[in-house]
mmCIF file of C-alpha atoms and ligand atoms in Angstrom:
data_model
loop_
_atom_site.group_PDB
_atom_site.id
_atom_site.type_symbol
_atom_site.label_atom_id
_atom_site.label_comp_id
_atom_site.label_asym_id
_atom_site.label_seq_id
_atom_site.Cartn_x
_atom_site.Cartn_y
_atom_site.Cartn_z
ATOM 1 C CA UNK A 798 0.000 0.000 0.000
ATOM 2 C CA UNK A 799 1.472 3.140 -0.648
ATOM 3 C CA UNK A 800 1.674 6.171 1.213
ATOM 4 C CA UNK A 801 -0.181 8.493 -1.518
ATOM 5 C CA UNK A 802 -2.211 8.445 -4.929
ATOM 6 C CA UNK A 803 -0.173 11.162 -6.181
ATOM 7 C CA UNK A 804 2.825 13.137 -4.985
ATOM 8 C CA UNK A 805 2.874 16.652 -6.910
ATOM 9 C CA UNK A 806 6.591 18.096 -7.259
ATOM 10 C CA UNK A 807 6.667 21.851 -7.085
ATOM 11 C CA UNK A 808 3.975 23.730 -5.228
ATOM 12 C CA UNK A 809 4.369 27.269 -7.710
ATOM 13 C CA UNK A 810 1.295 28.143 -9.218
ATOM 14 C CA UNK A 811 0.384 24.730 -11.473
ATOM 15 C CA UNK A 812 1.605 22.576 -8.113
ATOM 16 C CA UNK A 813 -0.946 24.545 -5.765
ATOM 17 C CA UNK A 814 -3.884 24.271 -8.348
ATOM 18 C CA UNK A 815 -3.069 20.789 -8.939
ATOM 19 C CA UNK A 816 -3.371 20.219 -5.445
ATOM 20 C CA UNK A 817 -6.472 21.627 -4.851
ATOM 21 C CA UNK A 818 -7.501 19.890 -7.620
ATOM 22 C CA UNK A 819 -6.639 16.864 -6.169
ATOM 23 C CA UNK A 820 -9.069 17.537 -3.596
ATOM 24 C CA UNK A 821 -11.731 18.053 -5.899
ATOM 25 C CA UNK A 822 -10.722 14.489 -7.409
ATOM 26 C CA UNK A 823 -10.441 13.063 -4.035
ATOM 27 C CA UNK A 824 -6.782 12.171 -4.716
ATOM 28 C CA UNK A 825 -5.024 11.337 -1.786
ATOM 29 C CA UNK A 826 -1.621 13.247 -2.306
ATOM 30 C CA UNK A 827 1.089 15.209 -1.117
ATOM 31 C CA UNK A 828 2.723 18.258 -2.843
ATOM 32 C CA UNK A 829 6.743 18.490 -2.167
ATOM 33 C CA UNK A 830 8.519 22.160 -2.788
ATOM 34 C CA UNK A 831 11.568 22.827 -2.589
ATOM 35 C CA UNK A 832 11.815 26.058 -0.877
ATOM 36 C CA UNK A 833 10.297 27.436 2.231
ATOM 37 C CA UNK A 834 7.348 29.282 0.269
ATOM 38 C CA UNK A 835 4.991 28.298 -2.159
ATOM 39 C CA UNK A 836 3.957 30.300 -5.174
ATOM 40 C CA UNK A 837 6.816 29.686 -7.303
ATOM 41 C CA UNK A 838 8.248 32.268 -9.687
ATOM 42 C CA UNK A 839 6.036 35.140 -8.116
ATOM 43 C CA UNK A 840 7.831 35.465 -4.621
ATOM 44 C CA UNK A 841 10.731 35.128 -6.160
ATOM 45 C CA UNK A 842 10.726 37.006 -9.582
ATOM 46 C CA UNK A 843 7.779 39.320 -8.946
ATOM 47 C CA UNK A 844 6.424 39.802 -6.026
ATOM 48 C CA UNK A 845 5.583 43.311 -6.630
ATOM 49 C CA UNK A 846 3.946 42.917 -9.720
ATOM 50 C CA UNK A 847 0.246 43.522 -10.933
ATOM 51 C CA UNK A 848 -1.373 40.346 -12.614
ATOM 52 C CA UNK A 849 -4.038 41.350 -15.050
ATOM 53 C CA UNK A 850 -4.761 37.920 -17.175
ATOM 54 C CA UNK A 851 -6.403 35.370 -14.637
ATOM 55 C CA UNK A 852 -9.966 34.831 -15.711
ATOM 56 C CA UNK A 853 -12.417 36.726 -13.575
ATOM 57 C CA UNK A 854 -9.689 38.706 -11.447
ATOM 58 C CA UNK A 855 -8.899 41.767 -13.536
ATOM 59 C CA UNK A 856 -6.427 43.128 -11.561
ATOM 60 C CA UNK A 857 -4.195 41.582 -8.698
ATOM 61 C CA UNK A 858 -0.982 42.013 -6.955
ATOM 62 C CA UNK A 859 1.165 38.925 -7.743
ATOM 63 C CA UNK A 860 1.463 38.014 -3.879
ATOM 64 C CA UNK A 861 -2.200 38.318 -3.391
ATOM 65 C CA UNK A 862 -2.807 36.170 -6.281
ATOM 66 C CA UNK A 863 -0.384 33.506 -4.657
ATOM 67 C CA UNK A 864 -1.960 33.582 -1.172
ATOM 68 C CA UNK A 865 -5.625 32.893 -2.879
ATOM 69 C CA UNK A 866 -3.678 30.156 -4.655
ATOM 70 C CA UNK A 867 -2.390 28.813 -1.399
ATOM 71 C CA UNK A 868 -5.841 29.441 0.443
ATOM 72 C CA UNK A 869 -7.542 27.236 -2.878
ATOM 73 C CA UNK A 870 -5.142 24.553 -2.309
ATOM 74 C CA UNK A 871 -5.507 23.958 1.173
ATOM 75 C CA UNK A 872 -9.409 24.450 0.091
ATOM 76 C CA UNK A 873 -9.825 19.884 1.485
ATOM 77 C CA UNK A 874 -7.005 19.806 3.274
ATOM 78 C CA UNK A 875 -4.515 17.865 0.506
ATOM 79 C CA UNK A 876 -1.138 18.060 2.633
ATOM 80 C CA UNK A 877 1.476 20.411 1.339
ATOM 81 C CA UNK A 878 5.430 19.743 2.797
ATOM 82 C CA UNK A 879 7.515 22.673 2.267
ATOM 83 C CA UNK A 880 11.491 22.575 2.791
ATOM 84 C CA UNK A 881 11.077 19.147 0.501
ATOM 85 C CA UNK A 882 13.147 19.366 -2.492
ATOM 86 C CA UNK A 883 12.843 15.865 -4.686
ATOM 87 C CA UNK A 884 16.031 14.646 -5.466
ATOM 88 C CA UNK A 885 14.735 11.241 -7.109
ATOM 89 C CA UNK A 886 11.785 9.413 -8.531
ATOM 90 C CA UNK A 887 12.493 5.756 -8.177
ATOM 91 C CA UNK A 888 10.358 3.039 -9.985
ATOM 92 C CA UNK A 889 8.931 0.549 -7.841
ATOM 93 C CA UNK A 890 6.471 -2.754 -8.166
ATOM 94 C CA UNK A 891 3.079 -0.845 -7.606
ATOM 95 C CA UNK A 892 4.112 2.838 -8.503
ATOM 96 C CA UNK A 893 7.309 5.318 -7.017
ATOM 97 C CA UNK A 894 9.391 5.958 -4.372
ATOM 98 C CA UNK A 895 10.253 9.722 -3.930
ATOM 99 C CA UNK A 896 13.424 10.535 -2.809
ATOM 100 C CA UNK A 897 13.683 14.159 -0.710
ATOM 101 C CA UNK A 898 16.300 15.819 0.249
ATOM 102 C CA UNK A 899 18.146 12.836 -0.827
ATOM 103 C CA UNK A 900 16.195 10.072 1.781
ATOM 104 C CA UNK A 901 14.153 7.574 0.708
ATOM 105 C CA UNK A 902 10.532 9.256 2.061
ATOM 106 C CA UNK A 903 7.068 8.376 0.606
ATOM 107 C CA UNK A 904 5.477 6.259 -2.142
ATOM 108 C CA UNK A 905 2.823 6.848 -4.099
ATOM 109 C CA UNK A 906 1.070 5.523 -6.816
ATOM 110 C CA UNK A 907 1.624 8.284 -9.462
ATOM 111 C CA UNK A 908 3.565 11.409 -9.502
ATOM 112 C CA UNK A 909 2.833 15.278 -11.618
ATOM 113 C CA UNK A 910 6.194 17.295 -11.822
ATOM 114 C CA UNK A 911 5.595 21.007 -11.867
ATOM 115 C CA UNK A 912 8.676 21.791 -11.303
ATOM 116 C CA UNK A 913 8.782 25.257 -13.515
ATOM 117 C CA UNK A 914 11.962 26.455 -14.507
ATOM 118 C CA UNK A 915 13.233 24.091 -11.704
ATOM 119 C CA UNK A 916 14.249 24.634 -8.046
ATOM 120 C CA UNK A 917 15.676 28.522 -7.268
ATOM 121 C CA UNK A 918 19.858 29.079 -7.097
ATOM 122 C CA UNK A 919 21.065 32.270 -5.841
ATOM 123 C CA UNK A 920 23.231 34.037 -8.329
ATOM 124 C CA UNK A 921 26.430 34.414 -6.782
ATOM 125 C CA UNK A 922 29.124 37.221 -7.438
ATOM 126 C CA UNK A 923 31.685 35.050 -7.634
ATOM 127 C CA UNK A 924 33.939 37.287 -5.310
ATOM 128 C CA UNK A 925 36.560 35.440 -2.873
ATOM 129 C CA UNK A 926 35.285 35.029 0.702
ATOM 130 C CA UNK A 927 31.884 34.665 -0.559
ATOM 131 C CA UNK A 928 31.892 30.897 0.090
ATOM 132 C CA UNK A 929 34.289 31.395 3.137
ATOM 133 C CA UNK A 930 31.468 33.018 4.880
ATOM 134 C CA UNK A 931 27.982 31.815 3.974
ATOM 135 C CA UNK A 932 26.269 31.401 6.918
ATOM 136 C CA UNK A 933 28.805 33.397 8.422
ATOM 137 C CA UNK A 934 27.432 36.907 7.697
ATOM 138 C CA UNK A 935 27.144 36.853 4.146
ATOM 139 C CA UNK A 936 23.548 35.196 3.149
ATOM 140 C CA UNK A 937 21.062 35.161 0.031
ATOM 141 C CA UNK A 938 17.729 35.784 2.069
ATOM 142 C CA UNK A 939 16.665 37.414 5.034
ATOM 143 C CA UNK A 940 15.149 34.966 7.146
ATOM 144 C CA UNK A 941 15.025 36.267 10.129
ATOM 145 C CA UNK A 942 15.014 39.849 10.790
ATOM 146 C CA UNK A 943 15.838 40.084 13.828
ATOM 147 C CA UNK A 944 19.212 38.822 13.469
ATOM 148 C CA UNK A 945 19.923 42.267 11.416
ATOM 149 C CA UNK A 946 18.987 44.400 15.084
ATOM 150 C CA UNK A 947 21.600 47.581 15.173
ATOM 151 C CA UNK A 948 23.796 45.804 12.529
ATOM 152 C CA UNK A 949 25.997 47.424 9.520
ATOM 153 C CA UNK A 950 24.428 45.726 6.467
ATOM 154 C CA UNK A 951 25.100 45.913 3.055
ATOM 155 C CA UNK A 952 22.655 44.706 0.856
ATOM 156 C CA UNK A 953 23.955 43.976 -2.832
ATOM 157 C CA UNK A 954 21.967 44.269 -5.882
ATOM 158 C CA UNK A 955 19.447 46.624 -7.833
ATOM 159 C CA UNK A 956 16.043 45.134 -8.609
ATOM 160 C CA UNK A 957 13.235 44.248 -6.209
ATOM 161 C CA UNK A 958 14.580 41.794 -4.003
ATOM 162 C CA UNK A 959 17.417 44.113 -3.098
ATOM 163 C CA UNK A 960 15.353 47.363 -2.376
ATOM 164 C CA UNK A 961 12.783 44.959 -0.746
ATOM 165 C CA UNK A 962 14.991 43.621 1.458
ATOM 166 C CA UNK A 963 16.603 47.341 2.316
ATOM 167 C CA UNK A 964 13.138 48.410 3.181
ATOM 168 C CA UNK A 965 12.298 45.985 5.615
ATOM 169 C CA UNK A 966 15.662 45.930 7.194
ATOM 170 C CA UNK A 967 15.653 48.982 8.018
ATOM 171 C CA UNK A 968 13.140 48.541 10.845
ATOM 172 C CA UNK A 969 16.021 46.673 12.299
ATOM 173 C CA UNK A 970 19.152 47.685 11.027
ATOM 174 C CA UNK A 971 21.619 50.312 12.422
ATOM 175 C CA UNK A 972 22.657 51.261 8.431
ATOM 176 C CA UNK A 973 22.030 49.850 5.151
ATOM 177 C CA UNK A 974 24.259 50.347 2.270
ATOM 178 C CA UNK A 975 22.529 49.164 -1.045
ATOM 179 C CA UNK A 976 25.508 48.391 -3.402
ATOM 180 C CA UNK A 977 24.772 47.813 -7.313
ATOM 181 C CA UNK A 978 27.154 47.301 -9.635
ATOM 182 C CA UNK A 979 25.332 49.890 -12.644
ATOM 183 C CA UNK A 980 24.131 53.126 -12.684
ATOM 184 C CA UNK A 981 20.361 52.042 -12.933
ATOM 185 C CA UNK A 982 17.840 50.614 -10.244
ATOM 186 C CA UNK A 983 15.763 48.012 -11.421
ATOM 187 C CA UNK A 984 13.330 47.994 -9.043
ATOM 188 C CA UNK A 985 9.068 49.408 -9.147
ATOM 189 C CA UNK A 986 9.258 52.504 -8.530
ATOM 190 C CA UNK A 987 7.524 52.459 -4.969
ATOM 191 C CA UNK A 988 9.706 50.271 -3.705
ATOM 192 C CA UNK A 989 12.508 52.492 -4.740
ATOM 193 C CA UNK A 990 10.861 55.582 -3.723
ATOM 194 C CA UNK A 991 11.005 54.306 -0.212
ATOM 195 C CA UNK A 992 14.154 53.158 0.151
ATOM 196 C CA UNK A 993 15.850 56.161 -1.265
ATOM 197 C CA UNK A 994 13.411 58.459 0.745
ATOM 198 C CA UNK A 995 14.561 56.305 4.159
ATOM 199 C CA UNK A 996 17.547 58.123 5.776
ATOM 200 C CA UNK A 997 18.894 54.826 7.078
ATOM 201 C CA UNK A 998 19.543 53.556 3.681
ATOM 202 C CA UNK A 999 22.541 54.716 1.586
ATOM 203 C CA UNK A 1000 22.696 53.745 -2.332
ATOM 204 C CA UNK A 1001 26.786 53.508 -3.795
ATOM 205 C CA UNK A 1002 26.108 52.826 -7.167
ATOM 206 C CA UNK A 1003 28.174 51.826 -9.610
ATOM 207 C CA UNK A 1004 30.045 50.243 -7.266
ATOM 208 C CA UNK A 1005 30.963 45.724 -7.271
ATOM 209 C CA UNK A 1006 32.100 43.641 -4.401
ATOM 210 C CA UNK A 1007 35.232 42.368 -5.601
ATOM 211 C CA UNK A 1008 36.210 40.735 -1.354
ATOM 212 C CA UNK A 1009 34.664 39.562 1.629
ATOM 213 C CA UNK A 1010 36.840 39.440 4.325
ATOM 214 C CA UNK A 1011 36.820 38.958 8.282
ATOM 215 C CA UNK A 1012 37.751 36.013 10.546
ATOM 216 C CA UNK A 1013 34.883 33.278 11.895
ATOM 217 C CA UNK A 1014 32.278 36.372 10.605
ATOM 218 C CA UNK A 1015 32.405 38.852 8.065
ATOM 219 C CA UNK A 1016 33.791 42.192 8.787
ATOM 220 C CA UNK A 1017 35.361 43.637 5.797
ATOM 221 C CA UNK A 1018 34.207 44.286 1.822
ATOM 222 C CA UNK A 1019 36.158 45.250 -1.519
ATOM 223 C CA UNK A 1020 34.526 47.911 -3.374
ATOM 224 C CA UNK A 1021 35.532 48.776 -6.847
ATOM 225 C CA UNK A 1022 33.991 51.678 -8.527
ATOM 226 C CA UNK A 1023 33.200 50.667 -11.706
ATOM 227 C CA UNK A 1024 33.782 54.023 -13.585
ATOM 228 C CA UNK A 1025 37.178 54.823 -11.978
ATOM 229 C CA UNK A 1026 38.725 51.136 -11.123
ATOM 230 C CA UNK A 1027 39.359 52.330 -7.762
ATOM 231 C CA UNK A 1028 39.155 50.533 -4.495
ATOM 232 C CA UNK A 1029 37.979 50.642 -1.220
ATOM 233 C CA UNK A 1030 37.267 48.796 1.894
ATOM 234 C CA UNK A 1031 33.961 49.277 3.856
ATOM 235 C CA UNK A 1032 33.575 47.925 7.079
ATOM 236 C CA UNK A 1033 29.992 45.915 7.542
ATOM 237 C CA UNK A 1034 27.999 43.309 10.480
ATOM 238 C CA UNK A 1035 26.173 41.600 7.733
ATOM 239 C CA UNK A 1036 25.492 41.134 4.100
ATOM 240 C CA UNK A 1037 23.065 40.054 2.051
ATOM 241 C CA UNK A 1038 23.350 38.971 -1.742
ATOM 242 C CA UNK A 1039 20.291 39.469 -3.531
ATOM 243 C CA UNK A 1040 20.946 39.991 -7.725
ATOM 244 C CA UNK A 1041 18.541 37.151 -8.449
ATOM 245 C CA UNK A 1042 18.296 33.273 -9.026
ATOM 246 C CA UNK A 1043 19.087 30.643 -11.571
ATOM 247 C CA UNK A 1044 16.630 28.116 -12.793
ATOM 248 C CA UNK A 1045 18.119 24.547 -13.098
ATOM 249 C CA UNK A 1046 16.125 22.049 -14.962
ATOM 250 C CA UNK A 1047 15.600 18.918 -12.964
ATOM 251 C CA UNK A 1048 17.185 15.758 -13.252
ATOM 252 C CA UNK A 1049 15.878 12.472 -11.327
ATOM 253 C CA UNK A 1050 18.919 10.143 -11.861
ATOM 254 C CA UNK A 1051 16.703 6.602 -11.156
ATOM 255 C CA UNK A 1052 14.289 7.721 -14.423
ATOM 256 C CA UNK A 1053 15.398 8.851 -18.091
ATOM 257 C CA UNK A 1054 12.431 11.302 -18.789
ATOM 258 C CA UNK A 1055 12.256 12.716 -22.299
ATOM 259 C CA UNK A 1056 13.129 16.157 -22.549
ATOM 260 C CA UNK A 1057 12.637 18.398 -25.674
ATOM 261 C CA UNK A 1058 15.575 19.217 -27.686
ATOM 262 C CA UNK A 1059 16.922 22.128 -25.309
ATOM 263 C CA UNK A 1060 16.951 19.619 -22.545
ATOM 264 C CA UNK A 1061 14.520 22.247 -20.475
ATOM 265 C CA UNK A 1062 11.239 21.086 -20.889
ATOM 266 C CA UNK A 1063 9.497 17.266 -19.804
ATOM 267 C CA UNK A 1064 8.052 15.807 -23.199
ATOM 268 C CA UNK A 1065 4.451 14.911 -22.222
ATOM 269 C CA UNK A 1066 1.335 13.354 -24.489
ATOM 270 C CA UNK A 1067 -1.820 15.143 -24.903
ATOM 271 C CA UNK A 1068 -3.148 13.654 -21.233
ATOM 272 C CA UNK A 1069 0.239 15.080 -19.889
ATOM 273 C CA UNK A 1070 1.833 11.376 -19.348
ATOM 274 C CA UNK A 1071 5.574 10.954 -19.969
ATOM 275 C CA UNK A 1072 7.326 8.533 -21.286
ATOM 276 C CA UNK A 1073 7.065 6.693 -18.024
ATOM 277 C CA UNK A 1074 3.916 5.551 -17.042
ATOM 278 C CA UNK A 1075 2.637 6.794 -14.131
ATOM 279 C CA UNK A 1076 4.942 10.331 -13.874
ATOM 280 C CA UNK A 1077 2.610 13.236 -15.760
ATOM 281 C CA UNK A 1078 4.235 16.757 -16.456
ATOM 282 C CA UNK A 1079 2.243 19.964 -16.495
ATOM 283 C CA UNK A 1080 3.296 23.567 -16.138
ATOM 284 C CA UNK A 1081 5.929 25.681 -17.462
ATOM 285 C CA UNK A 1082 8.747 22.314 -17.291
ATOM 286 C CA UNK A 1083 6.320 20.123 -19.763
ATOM 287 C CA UNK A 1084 6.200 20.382 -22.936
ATOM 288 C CA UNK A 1085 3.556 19.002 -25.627
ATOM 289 C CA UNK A 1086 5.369 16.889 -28.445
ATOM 290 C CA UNK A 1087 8.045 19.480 -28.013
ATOM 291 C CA UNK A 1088 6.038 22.567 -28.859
ATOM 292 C CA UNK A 1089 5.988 24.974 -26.657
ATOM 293 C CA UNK A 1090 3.286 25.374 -23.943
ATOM 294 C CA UNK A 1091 2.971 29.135 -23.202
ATOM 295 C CA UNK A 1092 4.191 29.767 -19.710
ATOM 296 C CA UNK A 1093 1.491 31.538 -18.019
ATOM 297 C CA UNK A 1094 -0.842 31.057 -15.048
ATOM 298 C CA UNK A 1095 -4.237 30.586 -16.572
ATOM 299 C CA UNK A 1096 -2.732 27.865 -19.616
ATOM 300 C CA UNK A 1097 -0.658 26.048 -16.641
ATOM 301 C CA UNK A 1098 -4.035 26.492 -14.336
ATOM 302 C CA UNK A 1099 -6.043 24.377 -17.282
ATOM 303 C CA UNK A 1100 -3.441 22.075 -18.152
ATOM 304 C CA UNK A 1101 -3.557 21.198 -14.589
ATOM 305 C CA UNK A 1102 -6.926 20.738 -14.987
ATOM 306 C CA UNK A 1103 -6.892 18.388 -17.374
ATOM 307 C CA UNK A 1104 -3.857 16.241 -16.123
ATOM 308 C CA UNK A 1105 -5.144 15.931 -12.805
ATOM 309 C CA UNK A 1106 -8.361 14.438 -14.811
ATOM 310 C CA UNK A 1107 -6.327 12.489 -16.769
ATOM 311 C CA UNK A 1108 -4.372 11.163 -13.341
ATOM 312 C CA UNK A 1109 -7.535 10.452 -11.766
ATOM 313 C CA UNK A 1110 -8.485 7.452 -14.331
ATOM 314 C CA UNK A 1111 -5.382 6.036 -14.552
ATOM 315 C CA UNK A 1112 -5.801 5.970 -10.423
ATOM 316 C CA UNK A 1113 -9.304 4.776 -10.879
ATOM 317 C CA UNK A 1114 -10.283 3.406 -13.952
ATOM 318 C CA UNK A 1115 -13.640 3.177 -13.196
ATOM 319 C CA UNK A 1116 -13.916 7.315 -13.025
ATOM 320 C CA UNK A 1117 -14.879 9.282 -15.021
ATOM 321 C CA UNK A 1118 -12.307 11.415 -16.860
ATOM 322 C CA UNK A 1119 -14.648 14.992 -16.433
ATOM 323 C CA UNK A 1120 -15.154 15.115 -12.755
ATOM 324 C CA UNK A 1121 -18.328 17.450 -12.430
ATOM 325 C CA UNK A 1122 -19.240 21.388 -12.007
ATOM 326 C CA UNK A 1123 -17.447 22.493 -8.932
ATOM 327 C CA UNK A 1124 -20.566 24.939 -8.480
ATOM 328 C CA UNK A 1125 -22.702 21.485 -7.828
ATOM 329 C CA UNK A 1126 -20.175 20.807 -4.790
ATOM 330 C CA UNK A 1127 -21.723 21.916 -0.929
ATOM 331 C CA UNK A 1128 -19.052 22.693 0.548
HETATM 332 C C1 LIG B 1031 8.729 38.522 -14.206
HETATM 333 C C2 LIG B 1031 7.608 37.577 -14.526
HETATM 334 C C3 LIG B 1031 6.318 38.065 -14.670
HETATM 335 C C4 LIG B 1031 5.254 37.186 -14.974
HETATM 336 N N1 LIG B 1031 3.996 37.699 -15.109
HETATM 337 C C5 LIG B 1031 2.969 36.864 -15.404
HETATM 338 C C6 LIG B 1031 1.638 37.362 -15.575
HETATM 339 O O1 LIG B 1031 1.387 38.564 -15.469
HETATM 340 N N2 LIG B 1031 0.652 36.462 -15.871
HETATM 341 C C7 LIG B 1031 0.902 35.125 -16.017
HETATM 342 O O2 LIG B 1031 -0.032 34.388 -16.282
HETATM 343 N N3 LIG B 1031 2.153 34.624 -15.854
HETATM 344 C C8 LIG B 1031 3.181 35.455 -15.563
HETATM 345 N N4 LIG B 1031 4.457 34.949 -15.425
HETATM 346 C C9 LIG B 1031 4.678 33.502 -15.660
HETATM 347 C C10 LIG B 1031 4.197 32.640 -14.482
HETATM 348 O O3 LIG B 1031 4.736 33.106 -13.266
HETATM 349 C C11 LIG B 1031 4.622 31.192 -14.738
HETATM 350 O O4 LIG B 1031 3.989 30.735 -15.908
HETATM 351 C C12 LIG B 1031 4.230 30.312 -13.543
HETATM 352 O O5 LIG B 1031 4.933 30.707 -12.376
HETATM 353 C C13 LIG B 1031 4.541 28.838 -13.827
HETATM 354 O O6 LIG B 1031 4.139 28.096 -12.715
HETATM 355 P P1 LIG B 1031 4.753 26.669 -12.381
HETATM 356 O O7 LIG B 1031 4.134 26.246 -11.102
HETATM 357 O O8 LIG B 1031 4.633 25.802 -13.584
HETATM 358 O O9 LIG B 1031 6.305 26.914 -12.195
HETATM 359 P P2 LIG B 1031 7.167 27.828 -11.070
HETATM 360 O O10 LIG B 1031 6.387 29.060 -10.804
HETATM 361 O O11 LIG B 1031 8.492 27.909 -11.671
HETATM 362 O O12 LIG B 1031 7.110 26.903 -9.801
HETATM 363 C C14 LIG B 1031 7.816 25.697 -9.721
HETATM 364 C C15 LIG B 1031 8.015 25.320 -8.266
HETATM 365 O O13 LIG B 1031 8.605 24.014 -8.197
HETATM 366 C C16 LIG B 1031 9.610 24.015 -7.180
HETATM 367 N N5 LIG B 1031 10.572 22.952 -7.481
HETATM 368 C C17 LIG B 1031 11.429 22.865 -8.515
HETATM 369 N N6 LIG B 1031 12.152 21.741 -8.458
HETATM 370 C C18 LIG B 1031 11.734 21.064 -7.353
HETATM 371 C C19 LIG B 1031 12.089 19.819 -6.756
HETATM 372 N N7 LIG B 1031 13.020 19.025 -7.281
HETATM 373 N N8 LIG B 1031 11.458 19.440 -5.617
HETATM 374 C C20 LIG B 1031 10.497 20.230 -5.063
HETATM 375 N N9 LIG B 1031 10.131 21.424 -5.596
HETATM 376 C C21 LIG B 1031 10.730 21.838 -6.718
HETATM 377 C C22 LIG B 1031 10.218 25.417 -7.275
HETATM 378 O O14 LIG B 1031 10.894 25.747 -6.072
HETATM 379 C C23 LIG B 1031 8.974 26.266 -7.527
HETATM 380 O O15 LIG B 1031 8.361 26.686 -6.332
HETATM 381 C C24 LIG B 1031 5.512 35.799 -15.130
HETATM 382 C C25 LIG B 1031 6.818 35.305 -14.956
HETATM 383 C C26 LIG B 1031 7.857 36.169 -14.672
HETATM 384 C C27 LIG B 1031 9.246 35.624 -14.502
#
C-alpha cells in the first residue's frame, strides 16, 4: 500500500492548483517544494507585480494572487510539505518511491512534476570570501530579521529583491548600504521611492564587491567603482546577496524522462503522461510533443486541470475522466 495516490513536485502556481484539484478528485496526495514558500516564480521574480490575465480577477498584486492560490489549495485539506526538495523518482512494483532531500521518504502511486523552470539558485558574485562566509554573515535571504537588530548591512543588488529587502531591514538595522554594480535601479518605482526616501539607507552605485573578508564572521568588503577602477574597503555586520536566481532544470537520476531538444522542458502526451507511465508533467517544465506550452498562469491552471483528470483514471479506472461542475459541490 502506498503512502499516496499522487505526490505533486513543485507547489508554484500549477503545483498549488493541482493540489487543490486533487481535492476536488479526491486524490489522496502530497505536494513536495523545494523552498520554504509556495507560489513559485512570483515570490521570487515578482512579487511586486500587478497580474491582469487570470480569468475573472482583472487586476491583482502577484502576492495576493499567490496567497488565494495557497488558500484554494488547502481548500480539502490535501497536505502540502515545504522545505522538501525531490532529489529522485524511483520506480517501484506498484508505482514510485520519492526521494527528498536525498532520503528515501514516501510512495505513491503516481507522480505530476511542476517543477517550472526548476528549483531557485542564488546568483552568486563570484567574489573570494563569498563561500568562506555563507552562513557566516554573508547570506542570500533574510530569514530572520531580527538577526539584522543595530547591525551594519550591506545589501547587494538593484532590482526588487534588493530594495525589498533594504526596506524591511531597516526597521532593524543600524545602516544599510545598497551596493549595485550599474548606474540604474531596477526595481518598481515604490519600492525604490522608499528606500531612497529612508535616511537609514545609503545607495553607492556603480560600485561591485570584488572581497569579503573577516575572521569566523564577516567584517570587511572590496569595493571597486566601476567608472574609476578604484578601491575601497567598507567595514559591515552583515550582508546580504540578492541579484537574483538561476533556474536549473531537474534531473531524477533513477528515471530517463524525455526532454525536448533544449533539454529544459518534460516531453508529455496530450493527457500530460511521460514517457514513463505513471509520472505526468504539467506547467511551465512540460512540454507538448516538443512545442511549446505558453508559460502563463491561466494555460498552466487548465493544463492542470486536465492532467489531474487524466491522473484520476489512470488511479481509478472506473472514473470518469470529467469530474463534475465544482458549483454542484456543498461545501
Ligand atoms: C517577471 C515575470 C512576470 C510574470 N507575469 C505573469 C503574468 O502577469 N501572468 C501570467 O499568467 N504569468 C506570468 N508569469 C509567468 C508565471 O509566473 C509562470 O507561468 C508560472 O509561475 C509557472 O508556474 P509553475 O508552477 O509551472 O512553475 P514555477 O512558478 O516555476 O514553480 C515551480 C516550483 O517548483 C519548485 N521545485 C522545482 N524543483 C523542485 C524539486 N526538485 N522538488 C520540489 N520542488 C521543486 C520550485 O521551487 C517552484 O516553487 C511571469 C513570470 C515572470 C518571470
Amino acid at each position: 500500500m502506498n503512502d499516496y495516490e499522487l505526490v505533486i513536485i513543485g507547489a508554484g502556481p500549477t503545483g498549488l492548483f493541482a493540489t487543490f484539484l486533487s481535492g476536488l478528485r479526491d486524490i489522496k496526495s502530497i505536494t513536495l517544494e523545494a523552498l520554504d514558500y509556495t507560489g513559485g516564480q512570483i515570490p521570487e521574480l515578482y512579487p511586486e507585480k500587478t497580474v491582469y490575465d487570470v480569468q475573472g480577477i482583472p487586476r491583482i498584486n502577484a502576492m495576493e494572487l499567490r496567497d488565494k492560490m495557497y488558500e484554494q489549495a488547502k481548500m480539502f485539506n490535501n497536505e502540502i510539505a515545504l522545505n522538501s526538495k525531490v532529489t529522485d523518482i524511483i520506480q517501484s512494483s506498484d508505482g514510485f518511491i520519492i526521494e527528498v532531500n536525498g532520503e528515501k521518504k514516501y510512495t505513491c502511486r503516481a507522480v505530476l512534476i511542476c517543477t517550472g523552470i526548476g528549483d531557485f539558485e542564488p546568483r552568486k558574485i563570484g567574489c573570494p570570501g563569498e563561500n568562506e562566509f555563507y552562513h557566516k554573515g554573508v547570506d542570500y535571504t533574510v530569514k530572520d530579521i531580527k538577526r539584522f537588530s543595530d547591525k551594519t548591512v550591506a545589501v547587494i543588488g538593484g532590482g526588487d529583491a534588493a530594495l525589498d529587502y533594504a526596506n524591511e531591514l531597516a526597521d532593524y538595522a543600524k545602516k544599510i548600504y545598497v551596493i549595485h554594480h550599474s548606474e540604474k535601479f531596477k526595481a518598481a518605482e515604490k519600492t525604490l521611492k522608499n528606500a531612497l526616501s529612508n535616511n537609514k539607507i545609503q545607495v553607492i552605485m556603480n560600485t561591485s564587491v570584488t572581497k569579503i573578508s573577516g575572521d569566523n564572521y564577516i567584517k570587511n568588503i572590496t569595493l571597486k567603482n566601476e567608472i574609476d577602477k578604484t578601491e575601497k574597503n567598507m567595514d559591515i555586520d552583515e550582508m546580504v546577496i540578492a541579484i537574483g536566481h538561476i533556474g536549473k532544470a531537474n534531473v531524477f537520476k533513477s528515471v530517463k524522462l524525455e526532454t525536448n531538444a533544449t533539454g529544459r522542458n518534460i516531453m508529455v502526451s496530450q493527457g500530460y503522461e511521460t514517457n514513463i507511465k505513471g509520472i505526468y508533467a504539467v506547467g511551465d517544465i512540460a512540454t507538448i510533443e516538443g512545442e511549446a506550452i505558453h508559460p502563463l498562469i491561466a494555460v498552466d491552471g487548465g493544463d492542470a486541470y486536465n492532467a489531474i483528470n487524466y491522473i484520476k483514471k489512470f488511479l481509478t479506472p472506473n472514473a470518469s475522466i470529467f469530474g463534475g461542475h465544482s458549483s454542484n459541490l456543498n461545501i
